[in-house]
XYZ file of N, CA and C in Angstrom:
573
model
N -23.083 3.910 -33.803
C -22.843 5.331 -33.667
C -21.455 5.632 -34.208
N -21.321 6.438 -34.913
C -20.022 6.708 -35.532
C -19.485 7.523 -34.414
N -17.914 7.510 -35.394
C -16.625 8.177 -34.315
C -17.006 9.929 -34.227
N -17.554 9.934 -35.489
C -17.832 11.692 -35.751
C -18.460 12.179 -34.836
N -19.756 11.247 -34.569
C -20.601 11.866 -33.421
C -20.281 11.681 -32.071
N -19.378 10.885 -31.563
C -18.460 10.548 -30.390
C -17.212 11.924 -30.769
N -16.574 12.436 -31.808
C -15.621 13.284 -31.821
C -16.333 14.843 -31.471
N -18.230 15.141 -32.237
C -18.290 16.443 -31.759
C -18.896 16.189 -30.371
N -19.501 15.502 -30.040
C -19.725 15.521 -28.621
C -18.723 16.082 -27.859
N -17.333 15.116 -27.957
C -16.582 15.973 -27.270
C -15.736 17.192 -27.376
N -15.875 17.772 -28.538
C -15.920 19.103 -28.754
C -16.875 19.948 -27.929
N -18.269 19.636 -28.012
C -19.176 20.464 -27.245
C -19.240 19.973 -25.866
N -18.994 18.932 -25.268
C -18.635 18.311 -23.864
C -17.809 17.816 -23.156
N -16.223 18.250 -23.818
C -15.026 17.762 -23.414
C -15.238 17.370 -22.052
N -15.434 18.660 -21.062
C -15.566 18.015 -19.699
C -16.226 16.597 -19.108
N -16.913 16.497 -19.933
C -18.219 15.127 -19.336
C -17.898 14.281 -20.255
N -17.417 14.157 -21.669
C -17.294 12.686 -22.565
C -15.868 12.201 -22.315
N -14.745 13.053 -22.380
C -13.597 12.689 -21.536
C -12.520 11.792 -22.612
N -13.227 11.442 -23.941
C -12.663 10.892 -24.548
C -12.575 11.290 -26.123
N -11.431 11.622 -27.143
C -11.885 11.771 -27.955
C -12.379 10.337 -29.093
N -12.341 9.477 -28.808
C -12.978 8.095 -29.692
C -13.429 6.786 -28.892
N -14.242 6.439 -29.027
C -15.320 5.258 -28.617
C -13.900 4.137 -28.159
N -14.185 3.491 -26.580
C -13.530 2.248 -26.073
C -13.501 1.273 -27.967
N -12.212 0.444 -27.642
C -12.006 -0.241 -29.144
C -12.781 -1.438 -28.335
N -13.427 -2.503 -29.348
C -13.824 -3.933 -29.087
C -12.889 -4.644 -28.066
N -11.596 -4.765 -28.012
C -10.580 -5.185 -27.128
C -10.648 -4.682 -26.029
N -10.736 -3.253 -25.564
C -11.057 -2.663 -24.310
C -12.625 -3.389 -23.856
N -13.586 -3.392 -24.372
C -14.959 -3.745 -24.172
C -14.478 -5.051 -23.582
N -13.789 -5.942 -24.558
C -13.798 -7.504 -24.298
C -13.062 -7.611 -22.658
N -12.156 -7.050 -22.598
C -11.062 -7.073 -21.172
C -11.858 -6.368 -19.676
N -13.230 -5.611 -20.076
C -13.681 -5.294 -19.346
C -14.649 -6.001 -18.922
N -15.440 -6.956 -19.756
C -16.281 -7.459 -19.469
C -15.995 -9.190 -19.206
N -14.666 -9.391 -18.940
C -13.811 -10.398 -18.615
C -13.171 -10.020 -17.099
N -12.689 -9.014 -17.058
C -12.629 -8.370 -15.724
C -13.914 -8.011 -14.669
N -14.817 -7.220 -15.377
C -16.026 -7.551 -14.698
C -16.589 -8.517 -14.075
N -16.775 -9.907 -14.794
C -17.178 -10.844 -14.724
C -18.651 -11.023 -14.956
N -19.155 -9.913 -16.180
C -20.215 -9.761 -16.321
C -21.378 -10.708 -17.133
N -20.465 -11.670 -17.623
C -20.820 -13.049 -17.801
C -21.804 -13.836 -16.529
N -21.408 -13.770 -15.780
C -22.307 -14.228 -14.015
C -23.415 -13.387 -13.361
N -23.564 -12.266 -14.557
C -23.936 -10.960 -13.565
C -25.693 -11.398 -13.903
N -26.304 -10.627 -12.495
C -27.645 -10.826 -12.844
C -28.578 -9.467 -12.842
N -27.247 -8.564 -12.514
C -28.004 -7.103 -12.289
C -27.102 -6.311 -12.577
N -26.542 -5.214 -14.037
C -25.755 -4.556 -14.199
C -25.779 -3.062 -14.368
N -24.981 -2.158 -14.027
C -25.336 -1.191 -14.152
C -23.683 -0.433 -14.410
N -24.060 0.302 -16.002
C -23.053 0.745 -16.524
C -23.142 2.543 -16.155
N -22.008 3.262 -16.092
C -21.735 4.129 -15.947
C -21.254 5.059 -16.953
N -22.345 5.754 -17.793
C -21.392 6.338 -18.825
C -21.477 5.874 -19.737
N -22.267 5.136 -20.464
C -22.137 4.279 -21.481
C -21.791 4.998 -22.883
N -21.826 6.152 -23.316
C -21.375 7.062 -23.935
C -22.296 6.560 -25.244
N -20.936 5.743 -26.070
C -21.932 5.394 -27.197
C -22.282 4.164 -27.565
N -21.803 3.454 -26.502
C -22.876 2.118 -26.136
C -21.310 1.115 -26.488
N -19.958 1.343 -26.939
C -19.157 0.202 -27.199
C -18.670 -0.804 -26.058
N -19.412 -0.175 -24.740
C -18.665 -1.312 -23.479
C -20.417 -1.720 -23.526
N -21.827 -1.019 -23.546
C -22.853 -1.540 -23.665
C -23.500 -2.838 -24.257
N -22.946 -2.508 -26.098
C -23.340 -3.548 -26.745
C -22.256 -4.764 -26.221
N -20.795 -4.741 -25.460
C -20.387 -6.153 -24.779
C -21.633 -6.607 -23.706
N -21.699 -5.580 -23.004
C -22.415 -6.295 -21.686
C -23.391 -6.806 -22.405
N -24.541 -6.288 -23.176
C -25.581 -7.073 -23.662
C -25.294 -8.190 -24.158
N -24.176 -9.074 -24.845
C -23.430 -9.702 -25.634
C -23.264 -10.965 -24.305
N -22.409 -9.990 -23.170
C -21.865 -10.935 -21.879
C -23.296 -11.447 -20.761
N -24.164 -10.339 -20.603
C -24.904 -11.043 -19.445
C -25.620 -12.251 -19.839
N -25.993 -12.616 -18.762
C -26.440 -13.883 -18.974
C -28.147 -13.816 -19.126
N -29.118 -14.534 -19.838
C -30.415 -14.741 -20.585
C -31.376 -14.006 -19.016
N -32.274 -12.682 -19.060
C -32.914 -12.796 -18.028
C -32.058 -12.084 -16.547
N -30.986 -11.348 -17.428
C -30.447 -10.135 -16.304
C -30.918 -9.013 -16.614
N -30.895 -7.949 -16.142
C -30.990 -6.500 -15.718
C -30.089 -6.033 -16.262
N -30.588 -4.578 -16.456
C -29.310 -3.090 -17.066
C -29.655 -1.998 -16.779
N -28.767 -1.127 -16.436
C -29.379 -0.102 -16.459
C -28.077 0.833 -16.465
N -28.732 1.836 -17.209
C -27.174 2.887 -17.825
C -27.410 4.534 -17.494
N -26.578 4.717 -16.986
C -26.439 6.207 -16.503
C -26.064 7.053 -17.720
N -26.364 7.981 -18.469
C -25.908 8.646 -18.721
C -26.148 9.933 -18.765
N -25.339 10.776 -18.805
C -25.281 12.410 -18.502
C -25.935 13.031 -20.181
N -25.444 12.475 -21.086
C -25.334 13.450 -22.646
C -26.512 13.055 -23.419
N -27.338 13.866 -23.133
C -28.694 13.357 -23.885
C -28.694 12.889 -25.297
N -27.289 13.331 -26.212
C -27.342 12.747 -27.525
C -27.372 11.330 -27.371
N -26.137 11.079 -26.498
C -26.018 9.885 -26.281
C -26.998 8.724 -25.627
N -28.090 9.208 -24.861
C -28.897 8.723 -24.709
C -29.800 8.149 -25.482
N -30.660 8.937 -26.750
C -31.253 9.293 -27.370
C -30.669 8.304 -28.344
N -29.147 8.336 -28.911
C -29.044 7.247 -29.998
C -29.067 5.890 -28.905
N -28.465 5.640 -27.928
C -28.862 4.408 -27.087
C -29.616 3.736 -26.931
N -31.172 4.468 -26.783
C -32.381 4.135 -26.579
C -32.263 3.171 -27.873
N -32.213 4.247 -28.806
C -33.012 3.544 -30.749
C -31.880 2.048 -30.568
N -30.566 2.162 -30.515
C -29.624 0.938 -30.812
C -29.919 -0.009 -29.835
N -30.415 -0.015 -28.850
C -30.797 -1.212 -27.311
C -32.057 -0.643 -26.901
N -33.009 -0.966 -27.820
C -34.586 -0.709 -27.363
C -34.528 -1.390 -25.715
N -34.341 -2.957 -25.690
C -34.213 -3.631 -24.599
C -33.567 -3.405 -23.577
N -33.235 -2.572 -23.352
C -31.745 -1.959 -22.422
C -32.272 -0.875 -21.822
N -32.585 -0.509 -20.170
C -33.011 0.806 -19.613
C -31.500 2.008 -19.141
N -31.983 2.956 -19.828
C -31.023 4.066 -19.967
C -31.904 5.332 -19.243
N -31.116 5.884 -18.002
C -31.640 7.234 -17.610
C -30.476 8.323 -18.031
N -31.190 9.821 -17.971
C -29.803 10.947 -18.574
C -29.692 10.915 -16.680
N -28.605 11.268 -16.460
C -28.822 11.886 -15.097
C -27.062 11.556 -15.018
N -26.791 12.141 -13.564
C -25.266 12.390 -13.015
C -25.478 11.109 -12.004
N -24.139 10.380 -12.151
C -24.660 9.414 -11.113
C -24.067 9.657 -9.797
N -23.924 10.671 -9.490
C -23.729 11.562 -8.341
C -24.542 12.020 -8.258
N -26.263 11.826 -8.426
C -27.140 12.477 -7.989
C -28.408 11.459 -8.510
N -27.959 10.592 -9.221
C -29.345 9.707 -9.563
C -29.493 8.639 -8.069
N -30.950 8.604 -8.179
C -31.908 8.370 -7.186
C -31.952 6.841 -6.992
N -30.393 5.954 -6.646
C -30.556 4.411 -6.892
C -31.330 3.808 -5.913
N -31.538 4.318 -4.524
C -32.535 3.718 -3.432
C -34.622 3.501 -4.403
N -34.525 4.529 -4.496
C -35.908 4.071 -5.413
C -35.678 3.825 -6.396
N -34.725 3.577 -7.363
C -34.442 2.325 -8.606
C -34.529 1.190 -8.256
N -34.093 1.198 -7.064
C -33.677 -0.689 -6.409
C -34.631 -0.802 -5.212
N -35.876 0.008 -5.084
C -36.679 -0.396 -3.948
C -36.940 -1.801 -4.139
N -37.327 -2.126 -5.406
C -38.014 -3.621 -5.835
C -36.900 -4.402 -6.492
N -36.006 -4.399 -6.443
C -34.599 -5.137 -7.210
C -33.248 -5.543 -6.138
N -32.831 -6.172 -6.540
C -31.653 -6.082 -5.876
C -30.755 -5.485 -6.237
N -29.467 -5.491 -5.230
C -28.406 -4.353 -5.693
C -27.689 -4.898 -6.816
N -26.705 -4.082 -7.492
C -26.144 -4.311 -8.340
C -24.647 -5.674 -8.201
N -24.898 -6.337 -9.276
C -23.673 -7.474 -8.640
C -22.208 -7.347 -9.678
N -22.442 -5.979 -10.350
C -21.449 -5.618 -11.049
C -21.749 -4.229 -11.810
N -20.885 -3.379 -11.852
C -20.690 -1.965 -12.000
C -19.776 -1.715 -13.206
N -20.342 -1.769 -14.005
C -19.398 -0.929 -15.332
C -19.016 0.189 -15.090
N -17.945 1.053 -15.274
C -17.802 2.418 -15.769
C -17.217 2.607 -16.790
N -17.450 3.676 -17.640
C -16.674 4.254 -18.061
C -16.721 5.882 -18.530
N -16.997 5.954 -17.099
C -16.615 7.975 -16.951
C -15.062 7.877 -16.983
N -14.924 9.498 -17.344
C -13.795 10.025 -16.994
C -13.425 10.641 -15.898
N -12.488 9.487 -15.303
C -12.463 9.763 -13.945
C -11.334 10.617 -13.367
N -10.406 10.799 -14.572
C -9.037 11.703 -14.335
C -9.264 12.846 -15.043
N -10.648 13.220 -15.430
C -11.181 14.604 -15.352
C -11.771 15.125 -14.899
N -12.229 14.459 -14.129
C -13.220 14.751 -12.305
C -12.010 15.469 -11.754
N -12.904 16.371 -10.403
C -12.213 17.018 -9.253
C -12.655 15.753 -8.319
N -11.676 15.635 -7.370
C -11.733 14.975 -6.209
C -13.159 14.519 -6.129
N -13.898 16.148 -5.647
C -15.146 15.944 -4.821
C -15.880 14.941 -5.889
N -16.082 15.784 -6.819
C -16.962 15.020 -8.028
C -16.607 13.192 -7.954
N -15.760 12.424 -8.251
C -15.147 11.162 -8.127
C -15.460 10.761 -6.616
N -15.378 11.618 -5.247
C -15.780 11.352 -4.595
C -17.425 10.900 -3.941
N -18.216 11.884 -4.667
C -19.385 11.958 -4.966
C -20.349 11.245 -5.854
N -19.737 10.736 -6.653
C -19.757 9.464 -7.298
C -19.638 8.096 -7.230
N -18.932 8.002 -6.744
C -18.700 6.455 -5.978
C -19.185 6.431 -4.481
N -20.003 7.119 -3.983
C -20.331 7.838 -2.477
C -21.302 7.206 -3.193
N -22.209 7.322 -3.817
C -23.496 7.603 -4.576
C -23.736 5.602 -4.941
N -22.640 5.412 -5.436
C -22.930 4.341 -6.692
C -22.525 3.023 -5.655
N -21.199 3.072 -4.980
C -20.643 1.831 -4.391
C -21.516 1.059 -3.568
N -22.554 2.382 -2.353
C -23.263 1.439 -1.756
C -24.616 0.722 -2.070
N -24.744 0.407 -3.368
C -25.622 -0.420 -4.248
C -24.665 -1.750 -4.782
N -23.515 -1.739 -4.672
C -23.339 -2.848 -5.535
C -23.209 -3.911 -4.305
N -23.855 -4.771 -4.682
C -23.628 -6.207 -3.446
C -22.614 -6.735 -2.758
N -22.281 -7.020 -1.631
C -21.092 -7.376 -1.419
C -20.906 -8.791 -2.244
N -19.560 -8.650 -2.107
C -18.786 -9.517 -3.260
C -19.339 -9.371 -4.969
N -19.519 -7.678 -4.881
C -19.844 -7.558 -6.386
C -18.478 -6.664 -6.810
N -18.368 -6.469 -8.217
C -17.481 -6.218 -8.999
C -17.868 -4.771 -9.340
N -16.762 -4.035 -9.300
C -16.915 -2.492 -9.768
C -15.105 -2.680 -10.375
N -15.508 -2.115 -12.373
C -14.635 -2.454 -12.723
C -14.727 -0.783 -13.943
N -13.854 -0.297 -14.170
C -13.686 0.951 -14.796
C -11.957 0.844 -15.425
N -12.056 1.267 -16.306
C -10.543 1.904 -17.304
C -9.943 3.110 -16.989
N -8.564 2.925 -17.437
C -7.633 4.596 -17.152
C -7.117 4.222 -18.254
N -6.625 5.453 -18.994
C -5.558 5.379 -19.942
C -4.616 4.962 -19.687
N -3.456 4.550 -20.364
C -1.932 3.990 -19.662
C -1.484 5.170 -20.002
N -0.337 5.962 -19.078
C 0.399 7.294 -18.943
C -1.015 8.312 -18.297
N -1.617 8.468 -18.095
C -2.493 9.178 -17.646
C -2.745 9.024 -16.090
N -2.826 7.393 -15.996
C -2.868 6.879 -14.498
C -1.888 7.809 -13.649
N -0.857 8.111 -14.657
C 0.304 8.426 -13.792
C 0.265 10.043 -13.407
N -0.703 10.960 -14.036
C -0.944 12.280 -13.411
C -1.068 12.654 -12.446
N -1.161 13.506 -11.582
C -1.847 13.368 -10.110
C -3.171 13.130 -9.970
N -3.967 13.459 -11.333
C -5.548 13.276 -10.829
C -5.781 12.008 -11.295
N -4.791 11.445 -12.034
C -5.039 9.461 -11.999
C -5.047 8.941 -10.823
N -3.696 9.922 -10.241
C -2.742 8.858 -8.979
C -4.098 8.872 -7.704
N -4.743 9.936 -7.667
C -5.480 10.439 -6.520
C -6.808 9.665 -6.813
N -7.268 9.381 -8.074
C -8.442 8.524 -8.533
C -7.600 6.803 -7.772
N -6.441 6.216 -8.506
C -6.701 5.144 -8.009
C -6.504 5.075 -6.408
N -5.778 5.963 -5.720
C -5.312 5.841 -4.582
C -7.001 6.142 -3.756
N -8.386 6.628 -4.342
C -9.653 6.599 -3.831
C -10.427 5.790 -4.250
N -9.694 4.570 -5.314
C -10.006 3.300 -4.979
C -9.701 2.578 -3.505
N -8.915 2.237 -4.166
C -7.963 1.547 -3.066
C -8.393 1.405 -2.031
N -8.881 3.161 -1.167
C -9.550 3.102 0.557
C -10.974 3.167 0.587
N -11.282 2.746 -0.636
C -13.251 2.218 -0.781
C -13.126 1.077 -0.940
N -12.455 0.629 -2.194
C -12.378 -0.863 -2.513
C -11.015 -1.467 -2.556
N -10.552 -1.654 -0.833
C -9.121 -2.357 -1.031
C -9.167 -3.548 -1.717
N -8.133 -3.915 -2.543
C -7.800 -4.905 -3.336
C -7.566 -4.781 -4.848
N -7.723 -3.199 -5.444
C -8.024 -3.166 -6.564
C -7.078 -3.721 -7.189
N -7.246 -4.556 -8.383
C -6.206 -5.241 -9.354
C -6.078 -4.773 -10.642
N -5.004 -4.104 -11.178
C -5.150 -3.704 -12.795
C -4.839 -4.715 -13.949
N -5.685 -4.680 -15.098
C -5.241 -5.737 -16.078
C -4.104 -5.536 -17.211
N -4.128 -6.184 -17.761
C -2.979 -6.528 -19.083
C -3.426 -4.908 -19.608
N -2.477 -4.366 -19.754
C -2.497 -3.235 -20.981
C -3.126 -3.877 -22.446
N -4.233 -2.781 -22.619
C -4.939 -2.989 -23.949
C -4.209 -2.045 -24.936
N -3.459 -2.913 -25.746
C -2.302 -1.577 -26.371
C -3.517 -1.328 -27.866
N -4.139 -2.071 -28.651
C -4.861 -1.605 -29.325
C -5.800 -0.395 -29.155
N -6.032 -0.158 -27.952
C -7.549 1.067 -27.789
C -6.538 2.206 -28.098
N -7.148 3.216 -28.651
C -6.555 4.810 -28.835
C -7.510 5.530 -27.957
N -6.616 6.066 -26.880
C -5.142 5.741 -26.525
C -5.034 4.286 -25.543
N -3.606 3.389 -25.490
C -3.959 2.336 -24.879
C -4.560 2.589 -23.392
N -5.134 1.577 -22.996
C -5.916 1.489 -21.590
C -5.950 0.251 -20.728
N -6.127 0.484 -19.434
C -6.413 -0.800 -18.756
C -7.392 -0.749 -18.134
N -8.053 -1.836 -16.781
C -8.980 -2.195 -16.293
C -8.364 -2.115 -14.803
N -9.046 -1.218 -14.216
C -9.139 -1.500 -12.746
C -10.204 -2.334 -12.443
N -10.318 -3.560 -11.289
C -11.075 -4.268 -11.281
C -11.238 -4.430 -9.458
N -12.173 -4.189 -8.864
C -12.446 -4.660 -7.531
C -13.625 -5.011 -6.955
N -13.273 -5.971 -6.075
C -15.158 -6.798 -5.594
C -14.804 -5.753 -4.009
N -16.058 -5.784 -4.308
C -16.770 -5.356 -2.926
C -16.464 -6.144 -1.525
């Protein structure tokens, strides 16, 4: 998927794509090293936008795991599907998708990709979201998501990680990815 179609998206969806250019390969790699999605047997990405933290996980899980990808932007869906035939993708808010009957017959998730924009959420929304998503992932599973570097430091960064923190005490941030535009890191926490 090109940058063009990741750039008008967020022209027509600033609020919901949150980014103007696709995670770089280096962000993907640090996330899915932080994740630990290498071990994972049941994943579920958040946002997958235009699939550059996707096509890692497919790359990282291991032969005979699970996927499944939230996304809100039906373009983005739609090219997802065609690029990861093998890969299950719903459109939906994951503040409102239906994970108790996704996982009637599955187990919970043993690692959580994101990559919404979470310092363009209101409170509730971020609250409502991880309300929604956290109590699926297994204990001692991994929920691992990016912030920009200088952005963390806004109030609606500071208030995102500080609603880590009292869901998932322990959160750990990684090495600054100075290559991604703009650079970024990895919040990383097990359940």
């Amino acid at each position: 998927m090109s940058a063009a179609t990741f750039l008008h998206e967020f022209v027509r969806n600033w609020k919901t794509v949150g980014a103007v250019a696709p995670s770089s390969a280096a962000l993907a790699s640090r996330m899915m090293e932080s994740a630990e999605v290498g071990k994972a047997r049941h994943v579920l990405e958040l946002g997958p936008g235009t699939g550059a933290f996707t096509e890692a996980i497919l790359d990282s899980m291991p032969h005979g795991s699970s996927y499944l990808g939230i996304e809100l932007n039906e373009t983005f869906v739609t090219q997802l599907k065609t690029r990861f035939p093998t890969m299950n993708f719903h459109i939906a808010g994951a503040q409102e998708f239906d994970f108790a009957s996704y996982l009637a017959d599955r187990e919970p998730f043993d690692v959580i990709v994101s990559g919404l924009p979470w310092t363009a959420f209101p409170r509730g929304l971020q609250e409502a979201i991880l309300g929604n998503v956290l109590p699926h992932l297994r204990d001692g599973g991994r929920f691992a998501t990016f912030a920009y570097y200088g952005f963390h430091r806004l109030p609606s960064g500071q208030r995102f990680r500080g609603l880590l923190h009292d869901l998932l005490p322990g959160v750990e941030t990684s090495r600054v990815v100075w290559g991604n535009v703009p650079p970024a890191f990895v919040y990383v926490a097990r359940k």
